[in-house]
mmCIF file of C-alpha atoms in Angstrom:
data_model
loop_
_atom_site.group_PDB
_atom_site.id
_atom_site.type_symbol
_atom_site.label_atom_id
_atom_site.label_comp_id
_atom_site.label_asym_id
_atom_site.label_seq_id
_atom_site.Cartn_x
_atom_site.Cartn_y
_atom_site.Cartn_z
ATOM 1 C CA UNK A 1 16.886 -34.811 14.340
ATOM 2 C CA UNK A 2 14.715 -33.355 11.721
ATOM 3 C CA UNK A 3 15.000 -29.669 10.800
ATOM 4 C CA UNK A 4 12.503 -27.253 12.432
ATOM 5 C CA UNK A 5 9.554 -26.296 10.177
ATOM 6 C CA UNK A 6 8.761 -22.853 12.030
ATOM 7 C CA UNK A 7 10.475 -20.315 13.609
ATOM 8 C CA UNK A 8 9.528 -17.552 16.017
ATOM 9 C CA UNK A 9 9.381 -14.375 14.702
ATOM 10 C CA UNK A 10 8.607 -10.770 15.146
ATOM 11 C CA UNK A 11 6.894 -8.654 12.665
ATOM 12 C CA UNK A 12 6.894 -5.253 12.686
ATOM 13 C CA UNK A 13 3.338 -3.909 11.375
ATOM 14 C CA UNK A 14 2.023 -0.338 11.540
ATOM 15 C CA UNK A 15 4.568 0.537 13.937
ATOM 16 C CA UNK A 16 3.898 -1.862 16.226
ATOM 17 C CA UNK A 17 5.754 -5.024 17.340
ATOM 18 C CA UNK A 18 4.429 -9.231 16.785
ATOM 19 C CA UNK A 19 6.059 -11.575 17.897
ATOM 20 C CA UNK A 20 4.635 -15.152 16.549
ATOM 21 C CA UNK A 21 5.991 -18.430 15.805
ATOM 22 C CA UNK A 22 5.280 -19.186 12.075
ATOM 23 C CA UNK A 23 4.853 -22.508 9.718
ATOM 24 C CA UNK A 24 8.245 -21.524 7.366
ATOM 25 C CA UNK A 25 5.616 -21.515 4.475
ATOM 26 C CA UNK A 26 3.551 -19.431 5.870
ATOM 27 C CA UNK A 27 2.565 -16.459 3.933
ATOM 28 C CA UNK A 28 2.484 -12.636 4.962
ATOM 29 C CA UNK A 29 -1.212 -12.747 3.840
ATOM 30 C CA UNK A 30 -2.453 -15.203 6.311
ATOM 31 C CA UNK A 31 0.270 -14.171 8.965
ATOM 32 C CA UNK A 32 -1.895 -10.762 8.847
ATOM 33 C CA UNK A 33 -5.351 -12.178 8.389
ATOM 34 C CA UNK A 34 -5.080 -15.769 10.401
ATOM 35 C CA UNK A 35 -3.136 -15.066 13.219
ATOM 36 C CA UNK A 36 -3.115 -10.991 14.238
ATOM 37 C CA UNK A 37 -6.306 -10.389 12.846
ATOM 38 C CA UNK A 38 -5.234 -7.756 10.369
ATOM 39 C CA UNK A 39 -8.140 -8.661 8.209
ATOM 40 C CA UNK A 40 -7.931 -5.178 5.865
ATOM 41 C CA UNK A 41 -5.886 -7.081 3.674
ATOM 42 C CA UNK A 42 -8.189 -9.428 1.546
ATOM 43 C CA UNK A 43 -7.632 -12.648 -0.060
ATOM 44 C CA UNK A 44 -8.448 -12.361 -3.845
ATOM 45 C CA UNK A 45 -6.623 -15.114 -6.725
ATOM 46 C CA UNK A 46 -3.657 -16.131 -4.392
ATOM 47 C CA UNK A 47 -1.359 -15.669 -6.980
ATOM 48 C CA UNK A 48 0.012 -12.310 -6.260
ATOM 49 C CA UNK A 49 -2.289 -11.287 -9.712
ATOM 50 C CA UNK A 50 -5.344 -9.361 -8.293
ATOM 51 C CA UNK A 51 -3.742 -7.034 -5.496
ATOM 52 C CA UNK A 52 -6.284 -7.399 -3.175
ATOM 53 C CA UNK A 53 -3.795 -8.329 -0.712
ATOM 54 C CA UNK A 54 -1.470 -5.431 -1.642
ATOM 55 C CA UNK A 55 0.534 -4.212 1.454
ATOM 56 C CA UNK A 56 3.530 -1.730 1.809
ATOM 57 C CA UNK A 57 6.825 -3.215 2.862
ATOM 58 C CA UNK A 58 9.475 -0.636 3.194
ATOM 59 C CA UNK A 59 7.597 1.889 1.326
ATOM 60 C CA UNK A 60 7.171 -0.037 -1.604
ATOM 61 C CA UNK A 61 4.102 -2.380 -3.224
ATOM 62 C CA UNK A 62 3.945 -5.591 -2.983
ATOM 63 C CA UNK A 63 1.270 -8.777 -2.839
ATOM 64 C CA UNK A 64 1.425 -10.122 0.422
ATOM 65 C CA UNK A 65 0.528 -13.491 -0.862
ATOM 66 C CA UNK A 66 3.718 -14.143 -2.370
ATOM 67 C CA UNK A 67 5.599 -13.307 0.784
ATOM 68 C CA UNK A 68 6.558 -15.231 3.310
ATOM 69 C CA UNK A 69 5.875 -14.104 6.785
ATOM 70 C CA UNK A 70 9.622 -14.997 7.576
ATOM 71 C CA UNK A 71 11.043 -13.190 4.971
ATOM 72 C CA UNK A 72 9.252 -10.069 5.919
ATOM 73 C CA UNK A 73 10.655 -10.025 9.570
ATOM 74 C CA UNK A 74 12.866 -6.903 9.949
ATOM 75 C CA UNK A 75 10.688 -5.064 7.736
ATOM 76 C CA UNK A 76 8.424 -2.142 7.850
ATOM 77 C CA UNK A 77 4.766 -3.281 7.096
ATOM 78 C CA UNK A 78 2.243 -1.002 6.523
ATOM 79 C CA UNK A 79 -1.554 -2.453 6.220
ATOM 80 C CA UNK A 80 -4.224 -0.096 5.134
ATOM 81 C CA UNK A 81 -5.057 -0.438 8.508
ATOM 82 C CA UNK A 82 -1.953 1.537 9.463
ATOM 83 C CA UNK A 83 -2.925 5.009 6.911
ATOM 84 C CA UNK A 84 -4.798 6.754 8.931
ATOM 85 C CA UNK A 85 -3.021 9.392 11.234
ATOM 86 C CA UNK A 86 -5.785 9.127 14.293
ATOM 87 C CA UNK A 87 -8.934 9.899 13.095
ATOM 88 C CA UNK A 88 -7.608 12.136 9.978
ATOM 89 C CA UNK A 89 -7.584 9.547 6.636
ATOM 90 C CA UNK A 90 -4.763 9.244 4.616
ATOM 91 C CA UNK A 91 -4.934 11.753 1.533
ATOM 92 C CA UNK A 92 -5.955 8.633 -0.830
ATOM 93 C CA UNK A 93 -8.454 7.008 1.627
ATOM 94 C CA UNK A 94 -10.317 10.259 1.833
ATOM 95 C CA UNK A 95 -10.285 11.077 -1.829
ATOM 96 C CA UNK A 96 -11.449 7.251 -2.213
ATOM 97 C CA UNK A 97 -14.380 7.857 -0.030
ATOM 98 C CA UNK A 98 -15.148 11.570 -1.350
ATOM 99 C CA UNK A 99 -15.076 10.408 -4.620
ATOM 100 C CA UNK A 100 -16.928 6.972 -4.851
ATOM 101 C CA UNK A 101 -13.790 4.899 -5.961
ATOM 102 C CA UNK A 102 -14.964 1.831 -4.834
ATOM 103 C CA UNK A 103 -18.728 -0.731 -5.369
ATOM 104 C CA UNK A 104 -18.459 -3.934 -3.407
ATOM 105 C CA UNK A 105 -15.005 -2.423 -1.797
ATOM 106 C CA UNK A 106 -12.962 -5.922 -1.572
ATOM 107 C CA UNK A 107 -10.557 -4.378 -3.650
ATOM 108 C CA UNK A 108 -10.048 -1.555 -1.785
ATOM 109 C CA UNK A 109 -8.026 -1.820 0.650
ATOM 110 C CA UNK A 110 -4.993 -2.914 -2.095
ATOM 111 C CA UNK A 111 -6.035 -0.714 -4.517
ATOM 112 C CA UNK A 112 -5.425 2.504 -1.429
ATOM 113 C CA UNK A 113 -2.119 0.413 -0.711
ATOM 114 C CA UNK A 114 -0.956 0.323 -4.342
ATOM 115 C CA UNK A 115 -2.256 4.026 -4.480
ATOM 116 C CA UNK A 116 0.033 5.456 -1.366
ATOM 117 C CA UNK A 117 2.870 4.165 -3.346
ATOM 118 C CA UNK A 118 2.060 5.186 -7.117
ATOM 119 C CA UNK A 119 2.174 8.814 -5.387
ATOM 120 C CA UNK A 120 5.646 8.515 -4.046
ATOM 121 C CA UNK A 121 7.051 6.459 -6.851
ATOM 122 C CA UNK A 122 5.794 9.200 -9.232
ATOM 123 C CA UNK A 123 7.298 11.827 -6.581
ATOM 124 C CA UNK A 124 10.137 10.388 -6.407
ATOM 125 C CA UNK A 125 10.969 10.730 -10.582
ATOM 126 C CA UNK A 126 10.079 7.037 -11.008
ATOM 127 C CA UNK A 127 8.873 6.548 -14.618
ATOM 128 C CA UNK A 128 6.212 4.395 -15.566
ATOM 129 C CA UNK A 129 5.811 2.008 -19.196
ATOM 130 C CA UNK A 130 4.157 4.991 -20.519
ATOM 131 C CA UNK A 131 6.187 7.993 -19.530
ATOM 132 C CA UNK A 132 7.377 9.470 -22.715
ATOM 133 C CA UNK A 133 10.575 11.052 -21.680
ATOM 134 C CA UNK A 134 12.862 8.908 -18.783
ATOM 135 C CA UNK A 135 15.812 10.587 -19.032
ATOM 136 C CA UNK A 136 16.604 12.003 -14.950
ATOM 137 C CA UNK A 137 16.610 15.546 -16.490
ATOM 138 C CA UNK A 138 12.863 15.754 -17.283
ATOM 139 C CA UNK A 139 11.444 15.177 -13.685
ATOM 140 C CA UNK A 140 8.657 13.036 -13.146
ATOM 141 C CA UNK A 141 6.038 13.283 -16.145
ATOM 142 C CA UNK A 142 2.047 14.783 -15.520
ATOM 143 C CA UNK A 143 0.063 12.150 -13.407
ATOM 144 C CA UNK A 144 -2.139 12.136 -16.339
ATOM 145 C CA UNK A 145 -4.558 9.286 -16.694
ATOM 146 C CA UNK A 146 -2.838 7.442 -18.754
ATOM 147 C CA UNK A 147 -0.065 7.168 -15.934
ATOM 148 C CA UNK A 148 -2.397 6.361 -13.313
ATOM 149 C CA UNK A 149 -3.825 3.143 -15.225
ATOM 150 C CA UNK A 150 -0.627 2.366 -15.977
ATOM 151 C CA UNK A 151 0.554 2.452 -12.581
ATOM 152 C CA UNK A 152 -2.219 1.046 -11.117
ATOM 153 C CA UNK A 153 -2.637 -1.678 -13.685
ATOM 154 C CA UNK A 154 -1.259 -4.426 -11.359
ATOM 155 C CA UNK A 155 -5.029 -3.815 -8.984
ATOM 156 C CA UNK A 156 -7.943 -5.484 -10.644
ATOM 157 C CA UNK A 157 -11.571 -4.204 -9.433
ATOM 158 C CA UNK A 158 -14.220 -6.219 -10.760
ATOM 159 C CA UNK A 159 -17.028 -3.901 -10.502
ATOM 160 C CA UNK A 160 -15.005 -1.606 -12.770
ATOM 161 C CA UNK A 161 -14.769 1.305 -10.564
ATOM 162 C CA UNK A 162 -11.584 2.148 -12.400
ATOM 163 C CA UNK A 163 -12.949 5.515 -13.691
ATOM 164 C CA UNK A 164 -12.967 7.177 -9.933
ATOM 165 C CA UNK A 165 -10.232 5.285 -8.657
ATOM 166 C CA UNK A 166 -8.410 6.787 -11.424
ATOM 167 C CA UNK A 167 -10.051 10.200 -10.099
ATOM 168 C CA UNK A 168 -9.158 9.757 -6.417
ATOM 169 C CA UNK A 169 -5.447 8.958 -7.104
ATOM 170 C CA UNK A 170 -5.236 12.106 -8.733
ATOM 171 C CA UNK A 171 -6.805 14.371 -6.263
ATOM 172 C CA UNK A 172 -4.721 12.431 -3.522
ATOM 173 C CA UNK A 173 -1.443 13.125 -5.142
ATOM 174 C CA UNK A 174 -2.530 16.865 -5.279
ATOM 175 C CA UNK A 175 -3.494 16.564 -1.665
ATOM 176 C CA UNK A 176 -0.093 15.237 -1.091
ATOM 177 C CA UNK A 177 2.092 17.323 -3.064
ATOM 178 C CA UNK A 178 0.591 20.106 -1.214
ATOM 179 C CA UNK A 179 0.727 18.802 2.504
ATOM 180 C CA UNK A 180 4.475 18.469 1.020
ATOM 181 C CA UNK A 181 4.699 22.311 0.299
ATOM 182 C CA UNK A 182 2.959 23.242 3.109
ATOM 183 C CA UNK A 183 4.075 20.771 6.346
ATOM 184 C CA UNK A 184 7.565 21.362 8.073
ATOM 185 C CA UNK A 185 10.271 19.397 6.640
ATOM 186 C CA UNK A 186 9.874 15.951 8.896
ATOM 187 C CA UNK A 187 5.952 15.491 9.084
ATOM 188 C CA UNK A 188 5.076 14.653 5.998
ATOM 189 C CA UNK A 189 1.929 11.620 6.045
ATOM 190 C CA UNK A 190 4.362 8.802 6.577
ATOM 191 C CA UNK A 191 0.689 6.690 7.051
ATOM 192 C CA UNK A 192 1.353 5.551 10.735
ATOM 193 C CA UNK A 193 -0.707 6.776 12.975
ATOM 194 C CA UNK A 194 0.657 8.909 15.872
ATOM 195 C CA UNK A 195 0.424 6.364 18.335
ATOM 196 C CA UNK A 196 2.353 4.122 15.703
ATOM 197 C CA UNK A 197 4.911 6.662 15.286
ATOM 198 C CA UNK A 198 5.758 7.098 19.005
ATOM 199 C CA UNK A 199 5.887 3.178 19.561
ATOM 200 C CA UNK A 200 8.492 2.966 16.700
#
């Protein structure tokens, strides 16, 4: 009998449940775009070295061309799709639109992904190739520009809009650092939207 080639799965995306059955070599990429129609997500090189396809699984970055949709089952997925709390944008999509950080706007969607991260990362102490001072004891360096490129370097925009995306990640994290200092302990912008949050 020869192995099975696909398996049933259930991804968990935005808060919400899939259940498919999935080709083993299917990636999370076309899982998103070709069969839930989860199309925020774009196809760029296909070799995880654009970040169009950028998605966050547990929190963190990655290229969802390079994953497989079975590897990502018991994961939290969060599409760009998934941001937005109701009709209220996430911190970085707003500063995005307020500030022009996008032209033809296929990047954008990863580029917001990637961005929601870089904020927490940088939060959360994480330094960067160009933070001067790593040791624990100095706290996360400025989110200067230079960090921000740096950070951000893995997200390629062809129309060179790097100037205000560079811009909007930096009013974002402001936005967010406050809505940190100013929110009861629990709500912070997790990115799931209300709905999401209820049906987790």
């Amino acid at each position: 009998m020869a192995p099975s080639t696909s398996s049933a799965i259930t991804l968990k995306i935005n808060g919400e449940k899939y259940p498919l059955t999935v080709d083993h070599r299917t990636t999370l990429l076309d899982a998103l775009r070709e069969r839930l129609d989860l199309t925020g997500s774009k196809k760029g090189c296909d070799h995880g070295q654009c970040g169009a396809c950028t998605v966050l699984i547990d929190g963190r970055r990655e290229v969802s061309c390079l994953n497989l949709a079975v590897a990502a089952e018991g994961r939290e997925i969060t599409t760009v799709e998934g941001l937005a709390r109701g009709e209220e944008l996430h911190p970085v999509q707003q500063a995005f639109l307020d500030l022009d950080g996008y032209q033809c706007g296929y990047c954008t969607p990863g580029q917001i992904c990637s961005a929601v991260a870089v904020i927490e990362e940088h939060a959360a102490g994480w330094p960067s190739a160009v933070t001067d001072d790593v040791r624990p004891e100095a706290g996360p360096p400025p989110l200067s520009p230079e960090e921000i490129r740096e950070r951000m370097s893995g997200n390629l925009c062809r129309c060179a809009a790097y100037v205000s995306i560079v811009q909007a990640v930096s009013r974002a994290a402001d936005t967010t650092a406050e809505q940190r200092r100013t929110e009861p302990t629990g709500s912070e912008h997790t990115g799931r939207t209300a709905d999401a949050e209820a049906a987790a």
